[in-house]
Amino acid sequence: MVKNRGYWEEPHLDAKVREPRAGEPNDCHAPRRAGSCARIRPAARAALMAAALLAAVAAPWPAVATHGASPPASPPPDVRASAPEQGASRAAGATYRLRIVGNLGALSQYSRREAPFWAQELPRLSGGRFTASIVPFDRAGVPGIEMLRLIELGVVPMGTVLMSSLTAQYPQYTAPDLPGLNPTLADLRASVQSFRPYLEAALREHHHFEMLAVYVYPAQVLFCKNAVSGLADLSGRRVRVSSAAQADFVAGLGGIPVHTGFSQIVPSLQAGDSECAITGTMSGNTLGVHRMTRYLHMLPITWGLSFFGANDEAWAAMPAELRVLLRRELPKLEEAIWRDAEAETAEGVACNTGAAACMHGDKGAMVSVPPSAADEARRQRLLREAVLPNWLRRCGDGCADVWSRTIGRARGIPVPGSP
């Protein structure tokens, strides 16, 4: 380990990505060495480097048993140290330390729930036996689009993956939050509940990812500069979207989708690149979108799901009592985040419109526009005729069957064109 300008570089980390398993293609799962995997895109290579720096910044030594000593001069043991070695360290009174990559750092889900759970609750619940450091992915130089891959490779042991970031590479995993599918949080819960067994199994089988929780953000609605009386008014307008599926929804209304990252929503509105933006009611308030727009259309277009989990080998290498604790406590964290999403959806509206119920945000003066019967009819039509068919085309073989067995059955929404 080399100290350089205030952080610890770990040049040996490149060799710590797991070996391919029997029957796996010996390509991008091979240990990361120079030139060993030409199939990983340059962006992924950059993400691997960022993750190595992240690991050094977030925790100067890896997620293994430590005794509080200063960082060792020689390379530390791998995150997947053997169970006997970990048991011996714990018997000597060691503390087992985890490294976590969390969700968007500017939002309350991270500051009120994720960060306190790992930094404070985990040590309290374990009597100090287990601790963790956590950093949000957007402040760590780790592209959200690469998070699933980094966890699969074992570079990030545990982390949160934004579902919308998977639209291009893995559209099959984005089905529960398709635009227009869930006009209420109860609808979203039903969609997630029906899809969760498939998602858990697919992530475990294809990505070596042990899913432990599903998180949700407040409802994502329309913020617009100019007057909006209904969804039909989006025709011809440039609308910020965060995924291909949102783009399908906007294009189906005659609007012009503008793909923009979360942190660039306000600059895009300021520059005139977009006239409207789809984002969370409270998330938009936190960013200041309510200062750039005037009209708030209240139909939840999407919600913003993410899932948290661990590389399966890192998970298997953890002490059994830690796995039991996380299996018990992470569902409680998940439920708290879902309750927050419901409360923050309402409070976001209150804050953006300047209502007295605004307690934690910045009061604005937006005009709220409730969805009309015509809007509800358009939502259902767009889901049936644009969003779902385009998702099926991106998703490919087998996805119609997955939909029919999960969300389609639970919600009574058949595959388009099926009897």
Short mmCIF file of C-alpha atoms in Angstrom, two decimals:
data_model
loop_
_atom_site.label_atom_id
_atom_site.label_comp_id
_atom_site.label_asym_id
_atom_site.label_seq_id
_atom_site.Cartn_x
_atom_site.Cartn_y
_atom_site.Cartn_z
CA MET A 1 0.00 0.00 0.00
CA VAL A 2 1.41 3.38 -1.00
CA LYS A 3 0.52 6.65 0.66
CA ASN A 4 0.09 9.43 -1.87
CA ARG A 5 -1.32 12.94 -1.32
CA GLY A 6 -3.43 12.00 1.68
CA TYR A 7 -4.99 8.78 0.48
CA TRP A 8 -3.89 5.17 0.35
CA GLU A 9 -3.35 3.61 -3.07
CA GLU A 10 -3.73 -0.15 -3.29
CA PRO A 11 -1.92 -1.31 -6.45
CA HIS A 12 -2.55 -4.96 -5.56
CA LEU A 13 -6.33 -4.43 -5.71
CA ASP A 14 -6.40 -5.18 -9.43
CA ALA A 15 -5.58 -8.81 -8.65
CA LYS A 16 -8.41 -9.21 -6.18
CA VAL A 17 -11.29 -9.66 -8.62
CA ARG A 18 -12.64 -13.17 -8.39
CA GLU A 19 -11.48 -16.04 -10.61
CA PRO A 20 -13.92 -17.44 -13.20
CA ARG A 21 -16.05 -20.30 -12.02
CA ALA A 22 -16.31 -23.68 -13.68
CA GLY A 23 -18.23 -23.34 -16.92
CA GLU A 24 -17.99 -19.54 -17.02
CA PRO A 25 -16.51 -17.83 -20.09
CA ASN A 26 -12.96 -16.87 -19.23
CA ASP A 27 -13.30 -13.26 -20.31
CA CYS A 28 -14.25 -10.31 -18.12
CA HIS A 29 -14.41 -12.41 -14.95
CA ALA A 30 -10.68 -13.03 -15.09
CA PRO A 31 -8.49 -11.30 -12.49
CA ARG A 32 -7.88 -7.71 -13.52
CA ARG A 33 -4.37 -7.37 -14.88
CA ALA A 34 -3.09 -5.07 -17.60
CA GLY A 35 -4.64 -6.02 -20.92
CA SER A 36 -6.34 -9.14 -19.53
CA CYS A 37 -9.85 -8.25 -20.57
CA ALA A 38 -10.24 -6.23 -23.73
CA ARG A 39 -13.99 -6.76 -23.65
CA ILE A 40 -14.53 -4.45 -20.67
CA ARG A 41 -15.37 -1.03 -22.01
CA PRO A 42 -13.05 1.90 -21.25
CA ALA A 43 -15.76 3.35 -18.99
CA ALA A 44 -15.68 0.17 -16.93
CA ARG A 45 -11.91 0.34 -16.64
CA ALA A 46 -12.21 3.92 -15.41
CA ALA A 47 -14.86 2.79 -12.95
CA LEU A 48 -12.58 0.06 -11.64
CA MET A 49 -9.86 2.62 -11.04
CA ALA A 50 -12.35 4.93 -9.33
CA ALA A 51 -13.52 2.07 -7.15
CA ALA A 52 -9.96 1.33 -6.09
CA LEU A 53 -9.57 4.96 -5.05
CA LEU A 54 -12.99 4.84 -3.41
CA ALA A 55 -11.93 1.85 -1.34
CA ALA A 56 -8.87 3.67 -0.13
CA VAL A 57 -10.78 6.86 0.70
CA ALA A 58 -13.74 5.16 2.35
CA ALA A 59 -11.72 2.65 4.36
CA PRO A 60 -7.93 2.70 4.44
CA TRP A 61 -7.88 -1.10 4.73
CA PRO A 62 -10.27 -3.66 3.25
CA ALA A 63 -13.44 -5.09 4.74
CA VAL A 64 -11.69 -7.68 6.88
CA ALA A 65 -11.04 -8.11 10.56
CA THR A 66 -8.77 -5.36 11.91
CA HIS A 67 -7.47 -4.39 15.33
CA GLY A 68 -7.45 -0.61 14.94
CA ALA A 69 -3.78 -0.47 13.96
CA SER A 70 -2.47 1.90 11.33
CA PRO A 71 -2.69 0.71 7.69
CA PRO A 72 -0.17 -2.07 7.04
CA ALA A 73 2.84 -1.53 4.84
CA SER A 74 2.31 -4.81 3.01
CA PRO A 75 -0.80 -5.58 0.92
CA PRO A 76 -3.73 -6.39 3.25
CA PRO A 77 -5.67 -9.65 2.93
CA ASP A 78 -8.43 -9.95 0.38
CA VAL A 79 -12.03 -9.09 1.25
CA ARG A 80 -12.84 -12.77 0.81
CA ALA A 81 -10.53 -13.98 3.58
CA SER A 82 -11.29 -17.51 4.67
CA ALA A 83 -13.82 -18.14 7.42
CA PRO A 84 -11.24 -19.75 9.76
CA GLU A 85 -8.95 -16.74 9.45
CA GLN A 86 -11.87 -14.39 10.20
CA GLY A 87 -12.93 -16.55 13.11
CA ALA A 88 -9.45 -16.46 14.58
CA SER A 89 -9.34 -12.67 14.27
CA ARG A 90 -12.73 -12.28 15.96
CA ALA A 91 -11.63 -14.59 18.73
CA ALA A 92 -8.78 -12.18 19.33
CA GLY A 93 -11.29 -9.35 19.82
CA ALA A 94 -11.15 -7.86 16.34
CA THR A 95 -13.71 -5.63 14.66
CA TYR A 96 -15.02 -6.70 11.25
CA ARG A 97 -15.28 -3.70 8.93
CA LEU A 98 -17.42 -3.38 5.79
CA ARG A 99 -17.13 -1.01 2.85
CA ILE A 100 -20.45 0.20 1.42
CA VAL A 101 -21.24 2.27 -1.68
CA GLY A 102 -24.57 3.99 -1.15
CA ASN A 103 -27.13 5.86 -3.21
CA LEU A 104 -27.23 9.52 -4.29
CA GLY A 105 -25.56 11.54 -1.56
CA ALA A 106 -27.59 14.75 -1.89
CA LEU A 107 -30.89 13.10 -1.02
CA SER A 108 -32.43 12.25 2.33
CA GLN A 109 -32.57 8.51 1.64
CA TYR A 110 -28.78 8.48 1.98
CA SER A 111 -28.36 11.09 4.72
CA ARG A 112 -31.32 10.01 6.91
CA ARG A 113 -31.37 6.26 6.35
CA GLU A 114 -28.47 4.61 4.54
CA ALA A 115 -25.51 6.42 6.11
CA PRO A 116 -26.84 6.30 9.72
CA PHE A 117 -27.66 2.60 9.41
CA TRP A 118 -24.14 1.61 8.41
CA ALA A 119 -22.18 4.16 10.41
CA GLN A 120 -24.23 4.09 13.63
CA GLU A 121 -26.85 1.34 13.76
CA LEU A 122 -24.66 -1.55 12.66
CA PRO A 123 -22.06 -0.98 15.43
CA ARG A 124 -24.86 -0.47 17.98
CA LEU A 125 -26.77 -3.59 16.94
CA SER A 126 -23.62 -5.72 17.00
CA GLY A 127 -22.16 -4.36 20.21
CA GLY A 128 -19.24 -2.95 18.25
CA ARG A 129 -18.27 -6.25 16.62
CA PHE A 130 -19.18 -5.01 13.13
CA THR A 131 -18.59 -1.55 11.66
CA ALA A 132 -18.84 -0.02 8.20
CA SER A 133 -17.80 2.96 6.15
CA ILE A 134 -20.16 4.24 3.45
CA VAL A 135 -19.83 6.74 0.62
CA PRO A 136 -22.45 7.69 -2.03
CA PHE A 137 -21.55 6.52 -5.51
CA ASP A 138 -22.00 9.97 -7.05
CA ARG A 139 -19.36 11.48 -4.74
CA ALA A 140 -16.89 8.68 -5.24
CA GLY A 141 -16.25 8.86 -8.96
CA VAL A 142 -18.06 5.56 -9.53
CA PRO A 143 -20.47 5.78 -12.51
CA GLY A 144 -23.90 4.55 -11.49
CA ILE A 145 -24.20 2.69 -14.78
CA GLU A 146 -21.22 0.51 -13.77
CA MET A 147 -22.28 -0.31 -10.20
CA LEU A 148 -23.79 -3.73 -10.93
CA ARG A 149 -20.73 -4.72 -12.92
CA LEU A 150 -18.34 -3.56 -10.20
CA ILE A 151 -20.19 -5.58 -7.57
CA GLU A 152 -20.28 -8.59 -9.88
CA LEU A 153 -16.50 -8.37 -10.32
CA GLY A 154 -16.00 -8.05 -6.58
CA VAL A 155 -14.33 -4.64 -6.80
CA VAL A 156 -17.18 -3.11 -4.79
CA PRO A 157 -18.11 -5.67 -2.10
CA MET A 158 -21.51 -4.16 -1.22
CA GLY A 159 -23.46 -1.40 -2.93
CA THR A 160 -26.70 0.13 -4.16
CA VAL A 161 -27.66 -0.09 -7.84
CA LEU A 162 -30.07 2.41 -9.40
CA MET A 163 -32.57 0.47 -11.46
CA SER A 164 -32.83 3.24 -14.08
CA SER A 165 -29.09 2.86 -14.77
CA LEU A 166 -29.75 -0.65 -16.11
CA THR A 167 -32.17 0.38 -18.87
CA ALA A 168 -29.67 -0.04 -21.71
CA GLN A 169 -27.67 -3.08 -20.56
CA TYR A 170 -30.23 -5.04 -18.53
CA PRO A 171 -33.73 -3.78 -19.34
CA GLN A 172 -35.26 -6.98 -17.95
CA TYR A 173 -34.51 -5.82 -14.41
CA THR A 174 -36.34 -2.49 -14.80
CA ALA A 175 -39.86 -3.87 -15.28
CA PRO A 176 -41.29 -2.98 -11.82
CA ASP A 177 -40.91 0.77 -12.38
CA LEU A 178 -41.89 1.22 -16.01
CA PRO A 179 -43.37 4.68 -16.67
CA GLY A 180 -47.11 4.73 -16.25
CA LEU A 181 -47.22 1.35 -14.48
CA ASN A 182 -47.60 2.53 -10.88
CA PRO A 183 -49.81 5.58 -10.30
CA THR A 184 -49.81 4.84 -6.56
CA LEU A 185 -47.28 3.50 -4.07
CA ALA A 186 -49.60 0.55 -3.44
CA ASP A 187 -49.35 -0.31 -7.14
CA LEU A 188 -45.57 -0.10 -6.92
CA ARG A 189 -45.49 -2.41 -3.89
CA ALA A 190 -47.58 -4.97 -5.80
CA SER A 191 -45.27 -4.75 -8.83
CA VAL A 192 -42.12 -5.17 -6.74
CA GLN A 193 -43.57 -8.00 -4.66
CA SER A 194 -44.49 -10.00 -7.76
CA PHE A 195 -41.15 -9.34 -9.49
CA ARG A 196 -38.81 -9.75 -6.54
CA PRO A 197 -38.33 -13.55 -6.65
CA TYR A 198 -37.32 -13.37 -10.31
CA LEU A 199 -35.00 -10.42 -9.71
CA GLU A 200 -33.26 -12.08 -6.75
CA ALA A 201 -32.70 -15.32 -8.67
CA ALA A 202 -31.52 -13.62 -11.87
CA LEU A 203 -29.05 -11.35 -10.08
CA ARG A 204 -27.66 -14.29 -8.13
CA GLU A 205 -27.33 -16.54 -11.17
CA HIS A 206 -26.08 -14.07 -13.78
CA HIS A 207 -24.29 -11.40 -11.74
CA HIS A 208 -23.10 -13.14 -8.57
CA PHE A 209 -25.09 -10.54 -6.66
CA GLU A 210 -26.89 -11.34 -3.42
CA MET A 211 -29.82 -8.91 -3.26
CA LEU A 212 -30.65 -7.83 0.28
CA ALA A 213 -33.05 -4.86 -0.06
CA VAL A 214 -35.09 -2.81 -2.53
CA TYR A 215 -35.24 0.96 -1.97
CA VAL A 216 -37.54 3.58 -3.47
CA TYR A 217 -37.48 7.35 -3.95
CA PRO A 218 -40.51 9.68 -3.82
CA ALA A 219 -42.83 9.78 -6.83
CA GLN A 220 -41.27 11.23 -9.96
CA VAL A 221 -43.57 13.81 -11.52
CA LEU A 222 -43.47 16.61 -14.07
CA PHE A 223 -42.00 20.03 -13.27
CA CYS A 224 -42.68 22.51 -16.12
CA LYS A 225 -41.79 26.14 -16.77
CA ASN A 226 -44.93 26.97 -18.71
CA ALA A 227 -48.59 26.22 -18.05
CA VAL A 228 -49.65 22.56 -18.07
CA SER A 229 -53.27 21.48 -17.69
CA GLY A 230 -52.70 17.82 -18.59
CA LEU A 231 -50.32 15.34 -20.18
CA ALA A 232 -51.45 16.33 -23.68
CA ASP A 233 -49.76 19.71 -23.18
CA LEU A 234 -46.33 18.05 -23.35
CA SER A 235 -46.60 17.73 -27.12
CA GLY A 236 -43.66 19.56 -28.69
CA ARG A 237 -41.95 20.31 -25.36
CA ARG A 238 -38.43 19.26 -24.40
CA VAL A 239 -38.68 17.10 -21.28
CA ARG A 240 -35.82 15.84 -19.11
CA VAL A 241 -35.85 12.05 -18.77
CA SER A 242 -33.51 9.63 -17.00
CA SER A 243 -34.13 6.41 -18.93
CA ALA A 244 -35.17 5.01 -22.28
CA ALA A 245 -38.51 3.97 -20.82
CA GLN A 246 -39.25 7.51 -19.65
CA ALA A 247 -38.28 8.66 -23.14
CA ASP A 248 -40.89 6.25 -24.58
CA PHE A 249 -43.54 7.77 -22.31
CA VAL A 250 -42.67 11.36 -23.27
CA ALA A 251 -42.37 10.56 -26.99
CA GLY A 252 -45.76 8.85 -26.85
CA LEU A 253 -47.20 12.20 -25.75
CA GLY A 254 -45.51 14.00 -28.63
CA GLY A 255 -42.81 15.47 -26.41
CA ILE A 256 -39.06 15.56 -27.04
CA PRO A 257 -37.09 13.47 -24.52
CA VAL A 258 -33.86 15.03 -23.25
CA HIS A 259 -31.64 12.53 -21.41
CA THR A 260 -30.08 14.39 -18.49
CA GLY A 261 -28.27 13.24 -15.36
CA PHE A 262 -29.75 14.07 -11.97
CA SER A 263 -27.14 16.68 -11.11
CA GLN A 264 -27.63 18.39 -14.48
CA ILE A 265 -31.38 18.96 -14.25
CA VAL A 266 -31.12 22.57 -13.05
CA PRO A 267 -28.34 23.56 -15.50
CA SER A 268 -30.38 22.02 -18.33
CA LEU A 269 -33.43 24.06 -17.36
CA GLN A 270 -31.34 27.20 -16.95
CA ALA A 271 -29.75 26.77 -20.38
CA GLY A 272 -33.10 26.16 -22.06
CA ASP A 273 -32.14 22.64 -23.10
CA SER A 274 -35.30 21.41 -21.40
CA GLU A 275 -38.65 23.03 -20.58
CA CYS A 276 -39.91 20.34 -18.21
CA ALA A 277 -38.25 17.72 -16.02
CA ILE A 278 -39.34 14.38 -14.62
CA THR A 279 -37.91 13.97 -11.12
CA GLY A 280 -38.99 13.26 -7.56
CA THR A 281 -41.26 15.67 -5.73
CA MET A 282 -38.81 16.13 -2.85
CA SER A 283 -35.70 15.36 -4.91
CA GLY A 284 -36.61 18.22 -7.23
CA ASN A 285 -37.12 20.49 -4.25
CA THR A 286 -33.71 19.54 -2.87
CA LEU A 287 -32.10 20.38 -6.22
CA GLY A 288 -34.02 23.65 -6.55
CA VAL A 289 -36.07 22.62 -9.58
CA HIS A 290 -39.08 24.37 -8.02
CA ARG A 291 -37.24 27.69 -8.49
CA MET A 292 -36.78 27.07 -12.22
CA THR A 293 -40.32 25.86 -12.97
CA ARG A 294 -43.86 26.96 -12.24
CA TYR A 295 -46.24 24.00 -12.79
CA LEU A 296 -46.21 20.63 -11.02
CA HIS A 297 -48.21 17.86 -12.68
CA MET A 298 -49.04 15.34 -9.96
CA LEU A 299 -49.22 12.02 -11.83
CA PRO A 300 -46.42 9.68 -10.65
CA ILE A 301 -44.71 8.67 -13.90
CA THR A 302 -42.07 6.55 -12.16
CA TRP A 303 -40.74 6.31 -8.61
CA GLY A 304 -37.05 5.50 -8.78
CA LEU A 305 -36.18 2.04 -7.50
CA SER A 306 -32.77 0.76 -6.48
CA PHE A 307 -31.57 -2.49 -4.99
CA PHE A 308 -28.87 -3.11 -2.42
CA GLY A 309 -26.73 -6.20 -2.15
CA ALA A 310 -23.35 -7.85 -2.01
CA ASN A 311 -20.94 -9.69 -4.24
CA ASP A 312 -21.83 -13.31 -3.50
CA GLU A 313 -18.30 -14.36 -2.54
CA ALA A 314 -17.88 -11.35 -0.26
CA TRP A 315 -21.26 -12.25 1.25
CA ALA A 316 -20.29 -15.89 1.79
CA ALA A 317 -17.00 -14.84 3.41
CA MET A 318 -18.73 -12.71 6.05
CA PRO A 319 -19.18 -14.06 9.58
CA ALA A 320 -22.39 -16.02 9.86
CA GLU A 321 -23.66 -13.79 12.69
CA LEU A 322 -23.18 -10.71 10.49
CA ARG A 323 -25.20 -12.27 7.68
CA VAL A 324 -27.97 -13.14 10.13
CA LEU A 325 -27.96 -9.60 11.52
CA LEU A 326 -28.18 -8.04 8.03
CA ARG A 327 -30.94 -10.41 6.95
CA ARG A 328 -32.89 -9.33 10.03
CA GLU A 329 -32.20 -5.58 9.96
CA LEU A 330 -32.06 -4.64 6.27
CA PRO A 331 -35.78 -5.38 5.74
CA LYS A 332 -36.46 -2.85 8.50
CA LEU A 333 -34.27 -0.30 6.73
CA GLU A 334 -36.08 -1.06 3.48
CA GLU A 335 -39.49 -0.53 5.05
CA ALA A 336 -38.38 2.74 6.65
CA ILE A 337 -37.20 3.99 3.25
CA TRP A 338 -40.53 3.05 1.66
CA ARG A 339 -42.43 4.90 4.40
CA ASP A 340 -40.19 7.91 3.83
CA ALA A 341 -40.89 7.80 0.10
CA GLU A 342 -44.62 8.03 0.73
CA ALA A 343 -44.23 10.86 3.24
CA GLU A 344 -41.71 12.75 1.10
CA THR A 345 -43.91 12.48 -1.98
CA ALA A 346 -46.60 14.42 -0.11
CA GLU A 347 -44.17 16.79 1.56
CA GLY A 348 -42.39 17.45 -1.71
CA VAL A 349 -45.67 18.63 -3.18
CA ALA A 350 -46.33 20.75 -0.09
CA CYS A 351 -42.90 22.36 -0.24
CA ASN A 352 -42.95 23.01 -3.97
CA THR A 353 -46.35 24.68 -3.70
CA GLY A 354 -45.55 26.57 -0.48
CA ALA A 355 -48.07 24.76 1.72
CA ALA A 356 -47.90 24.83 5.51
CA ALA A 357 -47.19 21.07 5.62
CA CYS A 358 -43.68 21.72 4.29
CA MET A 359 -41.35 21.00 7.22
CA HIS A 360 -38.02 19.91 5.75
CA GLY A 361 -37.80 21.49 2.30
CA ASP A 362 -37.69 24.92 0.68
CA LYS A 363 -41.09 26.52 0.19
CA GLY A 364 -41.87 27.44 -3.40
CA ALA A 365 -44.84 28.86 -5.24
CA MET A 366 -45.61 26.23 -7.85
CA VAL A 367 -49.11 25.50 -9.15
CA SER A 368 -50.13 21.86 -8.58
CA VAL A 369 -52.01 20.20 -11.43
CA PRO A 370 -53.91 17.04 -10.42
CA PRO A 371 -54.21 14.32 -13.07
CA SER A 372 -57.55 14.32 -14.86
CA ALA A 373 -59.62 11.42 -16.13
CA ALA A 374 -58.15 12.10 -19.57
CA ASP A 375 -54.64 11.88 -18.11
CA GLU A 376 -55.47 8.52 -16.52
CA ALA A 377 -56.73 7.21 -19.84
CA ARG A 378 -53.56 8.42 -21.57
CA ARG A 379 -51.40 6.78 -18.91
CA GLN A 380 -53.03 3.41 -19.49
CA ARG A 381 -52.87 3.77 -23.27
CA LEU A 382 -49.20 4.80 -23.26
CA LEU A 383 -48.27 1.89 -21.02
CA ARG A 384 -50.11 -0.56 -23.26
CA GLU A 385 -49.17 0.87 -26.67
CA ALA A 386 -45.73 2.46 -26.20
CA VAL A 387 -43.90 1.78 -22.93
CA LEU A 388 -44.51 -1.95 -22.53
CA PRO A 389 -44.03 -2.90 -26.22
CA ASN A 390 -40.76 -0.92 -26.42
CA TRP A 391 -39.52 -2.48 -23.18
CA LEU A 392 -40.24 -5.93 -24.59
CA ARG A 393 -38.30 -5.11 -27.76
CA ARG A 394 -35.28 -3.91 -25.78
CA CYS A 395 -35.55 -6.81 -23.39
CA GLY A 396 -35.56 -9.58 -25.99
CA ASP A 397 -36.32 -13.28 -25.79
CA GLY A 398 -37.96 -14.55 -22.66
CA CYS A 399 -39.11 -11.21 -21.30
CA ALA A 400 -42.71 -11.60 -22.39
CA ASP A 401 -42.82 -14.80 -20.34
CA VAL A 402 -41.16 -13.09 -17.36
CA TRP A 403 -43.71 -10.28 -17.52
CA SER A 404 -46.64 -12.69 -17.79
CA ARG A 405 -45.43 -14.76 -14.81
CA THR A 406 -44.74 -11.76 -12.55
CA ILE A 407 -46.11 -8.25 -12.91
CA GLY A 408 -48.55 -9.04 -15.70
CA ARG A 409 -50.27 -11.70 -13.62
CA ALA A 410 -50.22 -9.73 -10.37
CA ARG A 411 -51.47 -6.49 -11.90
CA GLY A 412 -53.76 -7.90 -14.58
CA ILE A 413 -51.74 -6.33 -17.43
CA PRO A 414 -51.23 -8.81 -20.27
CA VAL A 415 -48.44 -8.71 -22.84
CA PRO A 416 -49.61 -6.51 -25.74
CA GLY A 417 -51.19 -8.62 -28.47
CA SER A 418 -51.67 -11.68 -26.26
CA PRO A 419 -55.16 -13.18 -25.97
#
